[in-house]
Structure formats: structure tokens, C-alpha cells
CSV table of C-alpha atoms and ligand atoms in Angstrom, one decimal:
chain,number,residue,atom,x,y,z
A,1,ALA,CA,34.4,-4.8,-18.9
A,2,ALA,CA,33.9,-2.4,-16.0
A,3,ALA,CA,31.8,-3.3,-12.6
A,4,TRP,CA,28.3,-2.2,-12.5
A,5,GLY,CA,28.3,1.2,-10.9
A,6,GLY,CA,24.7,1.6,-10.6
A,7,LEU,CA,22.4,4.3,-12.7
A,8,ILE,CA,23.3,7.3,-12.0
A,9,GLU,CA,26.8,6.4,-13.5
A,10,THR,CA,25.3,4.2,-16.6
A,11,TYR,CA,22.6,6.5,-17.5
A,12,ARG,CA,23.8,10.4,-16.4
A,13,ARG,CA,23.7,11.5,-19.8
A,14,TYR,CA,19.7,10.8,-19.5
A,15,LEU,CA,19.6,12.0,-16.1
A,16,PRO,CA,18.9,15.5,-14.2
A,17,VAL,CA,22.4,15.1,-12.3
A,18,THR,CA,25.5,17.3,-12.4
A,19,ALA,CA,28.9,16.5,-11.8
A,20,GLN,CA,28.0,18.6,-8.6
A,21,THR,CA,24.9,16.1,-7.6
A,22,PRO,CA,26.2,13.7,-4.8
A,23,VAL,CA,25.3,10.2,-5.8
A,24,VAL,CA,23.8,8.3,-3.1
A,25,THR,CA,23.4,4.5,-4.3
A,26,LEU,CA,23.8,0.9,-3.6
A,27,LEU,CA,24.5,-0.3,-7.4
A,28,GLU,CA,21.0,-0.4,-8.1
A,29,GLY,CA,19.6,-1.4,-11.4
A,30,ASN,CA,21.2,-4.3,-14.0
A,31,THR,CA,18.8,-6.4,-12.9
A,32,PRO,CA,18.7,-9.7,-15.5
A,33,LEU,CA,15.6,-10.1,-17.6
A,34,ILE,CA,14.7,-13.9,-17.6
A,35,PRO,CA,13.1,-15.9,-20.3
A,36,VAL,CA,9.9,-17.5,-18.9
A,37,PRO,CA,9.0,-20.6,-21.0
A,38,ALA,CA,6.6,-22.3,-19.1
A,39,ILE,CA,4.7,-19.2,-19.2
A,40,ALA,CA,5.3,-18.3,-23.2
A,41,GLN,CA,4.3,-21.9,-23.9
A,42,GLU,CA,0.2,-21.0,-22.3
A,43,ILE,CA,0.2,-18.6,-24.5
A,44,GLY,CA,1.4,-20.5,-27.9
A,45,ARG,CA,1.6,-18.8,-31.3
A,46,GLY,CA,5.8,-18.5,-30.7
A,47,VAL,CA,5.8,-15.4,-28.2
A,48,GLN,CA,8.2,-14.8,-26.5
A,49,VAL,CA,8.1,-13.9,-22.6
A,50,PHE,CA,10.6,-12.3,-20.5
A,51,VAL,CA,10.3,-11.0,-16.9
A,52,LYS,CA,12.2,-7.9,-15.7
A,53,TYR,CA,12.9,-8.8,-12.4
A,54,ASP,CA,13.3,-6.0,-10.2
A,55,GLY,CA,12.8,-7.7,-6.7
A,56,LEU,CA,16.5,-8.7,-7.4
A,57,ASN,CA,17.2,-4.7,-6.5
A,58,PRO,CA,19.4,-4.1,-3.3
A,59,THR,CA,16.1,-3.1,-1.0
A,60,GLY,CA,14.0,-5.8,-3.3
A,61,SER,CA,12.0,-3.7,-5.5
A,62,PHE,CA,12.0,-1.4,-8.4
A,63,LYS,CA,11.6,1.9,-5.7
A,64,ASP,CA,15.7,2.0,-5.5
A,65,ARG,CA,16.1,3.2,-8.9
A,66,GLY,CA,13.7,5.6,-8.4
A,67,MET,CA,15.5,6.7,-4.1
A,68,THR,CA,19.1,6.9,-5.9
A,69,MET,CA,17.6,9.4,-8.4
A,70,ALA,CA,15.3,11.3,-5.4
A,71,ILE,CA,17.8,11.1,-2.5
A,72,SER,CA,20.7,12.1,-4.6
A,73,LYS,CA,19.0,15.0,-5.3
A,74,ALA,CA,17.1,15.8,-2.0
A,75,LYS,CA,20.9,15.8,-0.1
A,76,GLU,CA,22.4,17.9,-3.3
A,77,ALA,CA,19.2,20.5,-2.7
A,78,GLY,CA,20.4,20.7,1.1
A,79,ALA,CA,17.8,18.3,2.4
A,80,GLU,CA,17.9,16.9,5.7
A,81,ALA,CA,14.7,14.6,6.2
A,82,VAL,CA,12.7,13.0,3.6
A,83,ILE,CA,8.8,11.9,4.3
A,84,CYS,CA,6.7,9.3,1.7
A,85,ALA,CA,3.7,7.4,2.0
A,86,SER,CA,3.9,4.2,1.1
A,87,THR,CA,2.7,0.5,1.3
A,88,GLY,CA,6.1,-1.0,1.8
A,89,ASN,CA,8.5,-0.9,-0.9
A,90,THR,CA,8.9,2.8,-0.9
A,91,SER,CA,9.3,3.1,2.7
A,92,ALA,CA,12.2,0.6,2.8
A,93,ALA,CA,14.1,2.5,-0.5
A,94,ALA,CA,13.5,5.5,0.9
A,95,ALA,CA,15.0,4.1,4.7
A,96,ALA,CA,17.7,2.4,2.9
A,97,TYR,CA,18.8,5.3,0.9
A,98,ALA,CA,18.3,8.4,3.1
A,99,ARG,CA,20.0,6.5,6.1
A,100,ARG,CA,23.4,5.8,3.3
A,101,GLY,CA,22.7,9.5,2.2
A,102,GLY,CA,23.0,10.2,6.7
A,103,LEU,CA,19.1,11.8,5.6
A,104,ARG,CA,16.4,11.2,8.1
A,105,PRO,CA,14.0,9.1,7.0
A,106,PHE,CA,10.1,9.4,7.9
A,107,VAL,CA,7.5,7.0,6.4
A,108,LEU,CA,3.6,6.7,6.7
A,109,ILE,CA,1.8,3.9,6.4
A,110,PRO,CA,-1.6,2.1,6.2
A,111,ASP,CA,-1.9,0.0,9.7
A,112,GLY,CA,-2.3,-3.6,9.2
A,113,TYR,CA,-1.3,-3.3,5.6
A,114,VAL,CA,2.2,-3.4,5.2
A,115,ALA,CA,3.7,-7.4,4.5
A,116,VAL,CA,6.1,-8.0,7.2
A,117,GLY,CA,9.4,-7.9,5.6
A,118,LYS,CA,9.1,-4.3,4.3
A,119,LEU,CA,7.9,-3.2,7.9
A,120,ALA,CA,11.6,-5.1,9.0
A,121,GLN,CA,13.0,-3.4,6.2
A,122,ALA,CA,12.0,-0.1,7.4
A,123,LEU,CA,12.4,-0.9,11.1
A,124,LEU,CA,16.1,-1.8,10.4
A,125,TYR,CA,17.5,0.6,8.2
A,126,GLY,CA,16.3,3.2,10.7
A,127,ALA,CA,13.0,4.9,9.5
A,128,GLU,CA,11.1,6.6,11.9
A,129,VAL,CA,8.0,4.9,10.7
A,130,LEU,CA,4.0,5.9,11.6
A,131,ALA,CA,1.5,3.7,11.3
A,132,ILE,CA,-2.2,5.3,10.4
A,133,GLN,CA,-5.7,4.2,10.6
A,134,GLY,CA,-6.1,4.9,7.4
A,135,ASN,CA,-4.8,3.4,3.8
A,136,PHE,CA,-2.5,4.8,1.5
A,137,ASP,CA,-4.2,7.1,-0.5
A,138,ARG,CA,-5.1,9.5,2.7
A,139,ALA,CA,-1.0,8.6,4.2
A,140,LEU,CA,-0.1,10.2,0.8
A,141,GLN,CA,-2.4,13.2,1.6
A,142,ILE,CA,-1.2,13.9,4.4
A,143,VAL,CA,2.5,13.4,3.5
A,144,ARG,CA,2.4,15.9,0.5
A,145,ASP,CA,0.5,18.4,3.5
A,146,MET,CA,3.6,17.7,5.2
A,147,ALA,CA,6.2,18.9,2.8
A,148,GLU,CA,4.1,22.1,1.7
A,149,HIS,CA,4.1,23.1,5.6
A,150,TYR,CA,7.2,21.9,6.9
A,151,PRO,CA,10.9,21.8,6.3
A,152,ILE,CA,11.0,17.6,4.6
A,153,THR,CA,11.2,16.5,1.2
A,154,LEU,CA,8.6,14.3,-0.4
A,155,VAL,CA,10.1,11.3,-1.8
A,156,ASN,CA,6.9,9.4,-3.2
A,157,SER,CA,6.8,9.3,-7.2
A,158,VAL,CA,5.1,12.8,-7.1
A,159,ASN,CA,8.8,14.3,-6.8
A,160,PRO,CA,10.0,13.8,-10.3
A,161,TYR,CA,13.2,12.6,-9.9
A,162,ARG,CA,11.8,9.3,-8.6
A,163,LEU,CA,10.3,8.3,-12.2
A,164,GLU,CA,13.4,9.7,-13.7
A,165,GLY,CA,15.5,7.1,-12.2
A,166,GLN,CA,12.5,4.5,-12.7
A,167,LYS,CA,12.8,5.1,-16.5
A,168,THR,CA,16.3,3.8,-16.3
A,169,ALA,CA,14.0,-0.1,-16.3
A,170,ALA,CA,13.1,0.8,-19.6
A,171,PHE,CA,16.9,1.8,-20.6
A,172,GLU,CA,18.1,-2.1,-19.7
A,173,ILE,CA,15.5,-3.8,-21.8
A,174,VAL,CA,16.0,-2.0,-24.9
A,175,ASP,CA,19.9,-2.6,-24.2
A,176,VAL,CA,19.2,-6.4,-23.5
A,177,LEU,CA,16.4,-7.2,-26.4
A,178,GLY,CA,18.0,-4.9,-28.9
A,179,THR,CA,14.5,-3.3,-29.3
A,180,ALA,CA,11.5,-2.3,-27.5
A,181,PRO,CA,9.2,-5.1,-26.1
A,182,ASP,CA,6.0,-5.3,-28.7
A,183,TRP,CA,3.9,-5.4,-25.2
A,184,LEU,CA,5.0,-4.2,-21.8
A,185,CYS,CA,2.8,-5.6,-18.7
A,186,ILE,CA,3.3,-3.8,-15.4
A,187,PRO,CA,1.2,-3.7,-12.0
A,188,VAL,CA,-0.1,-0.6,-11.8
A,189,GLY,CA,-1.0,0.8,-8.2
A,190,ASN,CA,0.1,4.7,-7.5
A,191,ALA,CA,0.7,4.5,-11.4
A,192,GLY,CA,4.5,6.4,-11.5
A,193,ASN,CA,5.7,3.4,-12.9
A,194,ILE,CA,3.8,3.0,-16.0
A,195,THR,CA,5.0,6.6,-16.7
A,196,ALA,CA,8.6,5.9,-15.7
A,197,TYR,CA,8.7,2.9,-18.2
A,198,TRP,CA,6.7,4.6,-21.0
A,199,MET,CA,9.5,7.8,-20.5
A,200,GLY,CA,12.3,5.4,-21.1
A,201,PHE,CA,11.2,3.9,-23.8
A,202,CYS,CA,10.2,7.4,-25.7
A,203,GLN,CA,13.1,8.8,-24.7
A,204,TYR,CA,15.7,6.0,-25.9
A,205,HIS,CA,13.3,5.7,-29.1
A,206,GLN,CA,14.1,9.7,-29.9
A,207,GLU,CA,17.9,8.7,-29.3
A,208,GLY,CA,17.5,6.1,-32.1
A,209,LYS,CA,18.2,3.1,-29.2
A,210,CYS,CA,15.1,1.5,-30.5
A,211,ASP,CA,12.6,1.8,-33.5
A,212,ARG,CA,9.6,1.2,-31.7
A,213,LEU,CA,7.4,1.5,-28.9
A,214,PRO,CA,5.5,-1.1,-26.6
A,215,ARG,CA,2.0,-1.3,-26.3
A,216,MET,CA,1.6,-0.5,-22.6
A,217,MET,CA,-0.7,-3.1,-21.0
A,218,GLY,CA,-1.1,-1.9,-17.1
A,219,PHE,CA,-3.0,-4.5,-14.6
A,220,GLN,CA,-4.7,-3.4,-11.7
A,221,ALA,CA,-6.1,-5.8,-8.9
A,222,ALA,CA,-9.6,-6.2,-9.1
A,223,GLY,CA,-10.5,-4.5,-5.9
A,224,ALA,CA,-8.1,-1.5,-6.3
A,225,SER,CA,-8.8,-0.3,-10.0
A,226,PRO,CA,-10.1,2.9,-10.3
A,227,LEU,CA,-8.0,3.0,-14.0
A,228,VAL,CA,-10.5,0.6,-15.1
A,229,SER,CA,-13.5,1.4,-14.0
A,230,GLY,CA,-12.4,5.4,-14.7
A,231,ALA,CA,-13.5,6.4,-11.0
A,232,PRO,CA,-11.2,6.7,-7.6
A,233,VAL,CA,-11.7,3.7,-5.4
A,234,PRO,CA,-13.0,4.9,-1.3
A,235,HIS,CA,-12.1,2.1,0.3
A,236,PRO,CA,-9.9,-0.7,-2.6
A,237,GLU,CA,-9.5,-4.2,-1.1
A,238,THR,CA,-6.5,-6.4,-2.5
A,239,LEU,CA,-4.6,-9.5,-1.1
A,240,ALA,CA,-1.6,-7.4,-3.1
A,241,THR,CA,-1.3,-4.6,-0.4
A,242,ALA,CA,2.1,-2.9,-2.6
A,243,ILE,CA,-1.2,-1.7,-5.0
A,244,ARG,CA,-4.2,-1.5,-2.6
A,245,ILE,CA,-4.9,2.0,-4.4
A,246,GLY,CA,-7.5,3.6,-4.8
A,247,ASN,CA,-6.9,6.8,-6.4
A,248,PRO,CA,-3.3,7.0,-8.1
A,249,ALA,CA,-1.3,10.2,-7.9
A,250,SER,CA,0.1,9.7,-11.6
A,251,TRP,CA,-4.2,8.8,-12.8
A,252,GLU,CA,-4.0,11.7,-15.7
A,253,LYS,CA,0.0,10.4,-16.9
A,254,ALA,CA,-0.9,7.0,-17.2
A,255,ILE,CA,-4.1,8.0,-19.0
A,256,ALA,CA,-1.8,9.4,-21.3
A,257,VAL,CA,0.7,6.3,-21.2
A,258,ARG,CA,-2.6,4.1,-22.4
A,259,ASP,CA,-3.6,6.3,-25.3
A,260,ALA,CA,-0.3,7.6,-26.7
A,261,SER,CA,1.1,3.5,-27.1
A,262,GLN,CA,-2.6,2.2,-27.5
A,263,GLY,CA,-2.2,0.2,-24.4
A,264,GLU,CA,-5.6,-1.1,-21.9
A,265,PHE,CA,-5.9,-1.4,-18.2
A,266,ASN,CA,-7.2,-4.2,-16.8
A,267,ALA,CA,-8.0,-6.1,-13.6
A,268,VAL,CA,-7.3,-9.2,-12.2
A,269,THR,CA,-8.5,-10.8,-9.4
A,270,ASP,CA,-6.5,-11.7,-6.3
A,271,GLU,CA,-7.3,-16.1,-7.4
A,272,GLU,CA,-5.6,-15.0,-11.0
A,273,ILE,CA,-3.0,-12.8,-8.9
A,274,LEU,CA,-2.4,-16.3,-6.5
A,275,ALA,CA,-2.2,-18.1,-9.8
A,276,ALA,CA,0.6,-17.0,-11.5
A,277,TYR,CA,2.3,-16.0,-8.4
A,278,ARG,CA,2.3,-19.9,-7.8
A,279,LEU,CA,3.0,-20.7,-11.3
A,280,LEU,CA,6.1,-17.9,-11.6
A,281,ALA,CA,7.4,-19.8,-8.2
A,282,SER,CA,6.9,-23.1,-9.1
A,283,ARG,CA,7.6,-23.1,-12.6
A,284,GLU,CA,9.8,-20.9,-13.1
A,285,GLY,CA,11.9,-20.5,-10.4
A,286,ILE,CA,10.7,-17.0,-9.8
A,287,PHE,CA,9.5,-15.8,-6.3
A,288,CYS,CA,7.8,-12.5,-6.4
A,289,GLU,CA,5.7,-10.4,-4.0
A,290,PRO,CA,2.0,-11.0,-5.0
A,291,ALA,CA,1.5,-7.7,-6.3
A,292,SER,CA,4.2,-8.6,-9.3
A,293,ALA,CA,2.6,-11.6,-10.2
A,294,SER,CA,-0.3,-9.0,-11.6
A,295,SER,CA,1.5,-8.2,-14.7
A,296,VAL,CA,1.5,-11.8,-15.7
A,297,ALA,CA,-1.4,-12.7,-14.3
A,298,GLY,CA,-3.1,-9.9,-17.2
A,299,LEU,CA,-1.4,-11.0,-19.5
A,300,LEU,CA,-2.7,-14.7,-18.7
A,301,LYS,CA,-5.6,-13.2,-18.8
A,302,VAL,CA,-5.7,-11.4,-22.0
A,303,LYS,CA,-3.5,-14.2,-23.7
A,304,ASP,CA,-5.5,-14.6,-27.2
A,305,ARG,CA,-4.4,-11.4,-27.6
A,306,VAL,CA,-1.2,-11.4,-28.0
A,307,PRO,CA,0.1,-11.4,-32.0
A,308,ALA,CA,1.5,-14.1,-32.8
A,309,GLU,CA,5.8,-14.3,-32.9
A,310,ALA,CA,5.3,-11.2,-30.3
A,311,THR,CA,8.0,-10.4,-27.7
A,312,VAL,CA,6.3,-9.5,-24.9
A,313,VAL,CA,8.0,-8.6,-20.7
A,314,CYS,CA,6.3,-8.4,-17.5
A,315,VAL,CA,7.9,-6.6,-15.1
A,316,LEU,CA,8.2,-8.3,-11.7
A,317,THR,CA,8.6,-5.4,-9.4
A,318,GLY,CA,9.3,-6.5,-5.9
A,319,ASN,CA,11.0,-9.8,-3.9
A,320,GLY,CA,8.9,-12.9,-2.8
A,321,LEU,CA,10.4,-12.4,0.4
A,322,LYS,CA,9.3,-9.0,1.5
A,323,ASP,CA,5.7,-10.7,2.0
A,324,PRO,CA,6.2,-14.8,3.5
A,325,ASP,CA,3.1,-14.8,5.1
A,326,THR,CA,0.8,-14.7,2.1
A,327,ALA,CA,4.0,-17.2,0.4
A,328,ILE,CA,3.3,-19.6,3.5
A,329,LYS,CA,-0.7,-19.0,4.1
A,330,HIS,CA,-1.5,-19.3,-0.1
A,331,CYS,CA,0.9,-22.7,-1.2
A,332,GLU,CA,-1.2,-25.1,-1.7
A,333,ASN,CA,2.1,-27.2,-1.4
A,334,GLN,CA,2.4,-28.3,2.9
A,335,PHE,CA,5.2,-29.4,4.4
A,336,LYS,CA,5.0,-33.3,6.7
A,337,GLY,CA,6.5,-32.6,10.3
A,338,GLY,CA,6.8,-34.6,13.3
A,339,ILE,CA,9.0,-36.9,11.5
A,340,ALA,CA,10.9,-39.3,14.0
A,341,PRO,CA,14.9,-38.0,13.3
A,342,GLU,CA,15.5,-41.6,11.9
A,343,LEU,CA,16.1,-42.4,8.2
A,344,GLU,CA,13.7,-45.0,8.5
A,345,ALA,CA,11.0,-42.5,9.3
A,346,VAL,CA,12.5,-39.7,6.8
A,347,ALA,CA,12.6,-42.3,3.8
A,348,GLN,CA,8.8,-43.5,4.4
A,349,ALA,CA,7.5,-39.9,4.9
A,350,MET,CA,9.3,-40.2,1.3
A,351,GLY,CA,7.2,-42.9,-0.2
A,352,PHE,CA,10.1,-45.1,0.3
B,1,LIG,N1,4.4,-3.3,-7.6
B,1,LIG,C1,5.4,-3.0,-6.1
B,1,LIG,C2,5.7,-4.0,-5.6
B,1,LIG,C3,5.0,-1.9,-5.8
B,1,LIG,O1,5.2,-1.8,-4.0
B,1,LIG,C4,4.1,-0.8,-6.3
B,1,LIG,C5,4.0,0.3,-5.5
B,1,LIG,C6,3.9,-1.3,-7.3
B,1,LIG,C7,3.9,-2.5,-8.2
B,1,LIG,C8,2.7,-0.7,-8.0
B,1,LIG,O2,3.5,1.0,-8.5
B,1,LIG,O3,2.5,2.7,-7.9
B,1,LIG,O4,4.5,2.7,-9.6
B,1,LIG,O5,2.3,2.0,-9.9
B,1,LIG,N2,4.4,0.4,-4.4
B,1,LIG,C9,4.4,1.8,-3.4
B,1,LIG,C10,4.5,1.8,-2.1
B,1,LIG,C11,3.0,2.3,-3.8
B,1,LIG,O6,4.5,2.3,-0.9
B,1,LIG,O7,5.7,1.0,-2.1
B,1,LIG,P1,3.2,2.3,-8.6
């Protein structure tokens, strides 16, 4: 088989690019759809569960799918600088792709609420990082204003090319399963990704690539769940900082996806998120970030309503290495320190 050439090359006929578009790629996409039998067993009744592990993208999150498109199109349009607000992952992806394309990336982040791995990435890739004393929702308002008044291209998911790139994850799932899953469980923050997945499933359905569409099950953190309560949350709080968002930009689109797919929005508590996070790592060998684990936490929360024999895909949006602080703080496993560097001491510490 030919080597993987990245999303734009692979799905070119479904994307708004031309032969003139300068493709900025890190060969993102083609991430594995991994069976998770221990989670399926918690549900029983012949239900099959897979995770779409998008934490294996080049910068460690699904944002790379959107960013290869957004940066390629910005470059095609002659942009020299891009800007985004971010809870961390978008800033890392924007920085990597912008620098690779020779553009200048600016990022606005909520001071104190970005996981250390994401901040390290943005800085090392060479973004100009501005931390504001406000939350993500405020940062997004500011960058939208910036892009309106200054010569700088906005690369948040309100940029339509972001969703075009991200819809390819749905294509990959159908390409592997041979059809769409019965349920698609997905973390929801700014609500771009759930919108993008639905676009992808619908487009593939229209092309005759799948004979059905999934129910779209969106999960938000309980302290940041405006789509569940129906009202913006002025002060969102959750340890899943990636989805610490109170007023999603794609609110109406997300509601339309829910309604068209007969889906639902539900909230999961930080404790439920952490339980799923630990279960994925310790039973399945899959290390995702806390926000990503909300898809599995949500599935387990509503497991009694999954139809027998159904196929379920949970999206794992980001890599666990993004947020080592949370892993160490909330891990029930401890290491034993202070052991003498001797065989006997080690054997004794091991319980022999
Ligand atoms: N999971 C992770 C790991 C994320 O980083 C995000 C969003 C989401 C889920 C939610 O996706 O916003 O499309 O509903 N992160 C953005 C960022 C806000 O700035 O990195 P969404």
C-alpha cells in the first residue's frame, strides 16, 4: 500500500482544496480505532465498543485534522499571521502547523488553566502566547474581534475549514467499520468537533459509503455543561480543562446535530471522568487526557440504554501526556521511593 500522505491528500475529493492550495501537513489522521473489551464488558449484552484514538495525531490531539486545512487555506489566501483562543490543544496545533507553513501564530489562553504539556508545545513550536486573566469564552470573544479589526486569520473552529478537516475522522471510522456505528460518544466543549463528525457521517452517507447514521451522544463536564442546562455558564469549572467552556461557539449547530441524529447531551462529573480515565489506562492500556475520557464516562453513565449488539465508538480527542500533572495527582497507584540500590532491598520492596 502507498504510504499515508495525510488527510488532505487522502480525502481531497471531499475537501474544499484545489491543486493550487499549498498543503501544510504533518501527515495527520489515520488514527487507530481500538477495541476496548473491558469497557464493552461493563455494558454487556453483546455491545461492541471502540475508541477513536485521536491523541495519536502529530501534536497529540484531533485539532491537527482541522489545522492542516485551516493553515493550508490561510496560506493560500496570503495570510501571514494566525490567531486562536485555546484551552491548550488548539494552540499547540495552530503553532505547529503555522510555523511549518511559515506563518506567525498568536494564541490567547486562560491564565492558569492550560495543561503543562500543551503550553510547552505552543512555546517550543514558536507561538506568541498571551495568557489572559479570563476564561476561554472571553479569550474567544477577543480573538474574534482581533481578526475583524487586524490583518490576522482566525483559526478557531468558527473558521469553516477547521470543521472540514475534522470531519475526516468520521470518514476514517466508516472506512474501518464498513458502516457508521450505532452510537458516537464524544466530548463537547466549543461544539466544533461534534458538528464536524456529523458533517462527515452525512457526507459519507450521501456518497453511499454507509447505509445509516449514528446517534450523536455529546458529553460535557458537569461544571461546564451549557448544552445540557440550556443556558450559558458564566464561570465554567472542571478539572477537564480542555472543555472548560461555558458558551460554545457552535451552540446552534450542536443542537441541530442532536436533533437530526436523535442524539443527546449529558453531563458527567469530574469523578466520573477520572474513573473512566483510570479505567482506560489501567484496563485497556490507553492514556488519554481527562476531557477525552468524558466520552467513555458518558457511555458508562447511560450504558443501560445502549441497544443490545450495538456498535459504539467513543472519541478520545487528546493524548494523556498532554496533562501529566492530572495523571500524577489523580492516580490511585503510587510509586515506592527511597529504596536502597541493592538486590535485597528491591526484592523486599517487591514483596518477595
Ligand atoms: N477534547 C479535547 C482534548 C479538546 O481539546 C477539546 C477542545 C474538546 C475535546 C472539545 O472539542 O471544542 O470541538 O467541542 N479544545 C479546544 C482547544 C477548545 O482550545 O484546544 P470542541
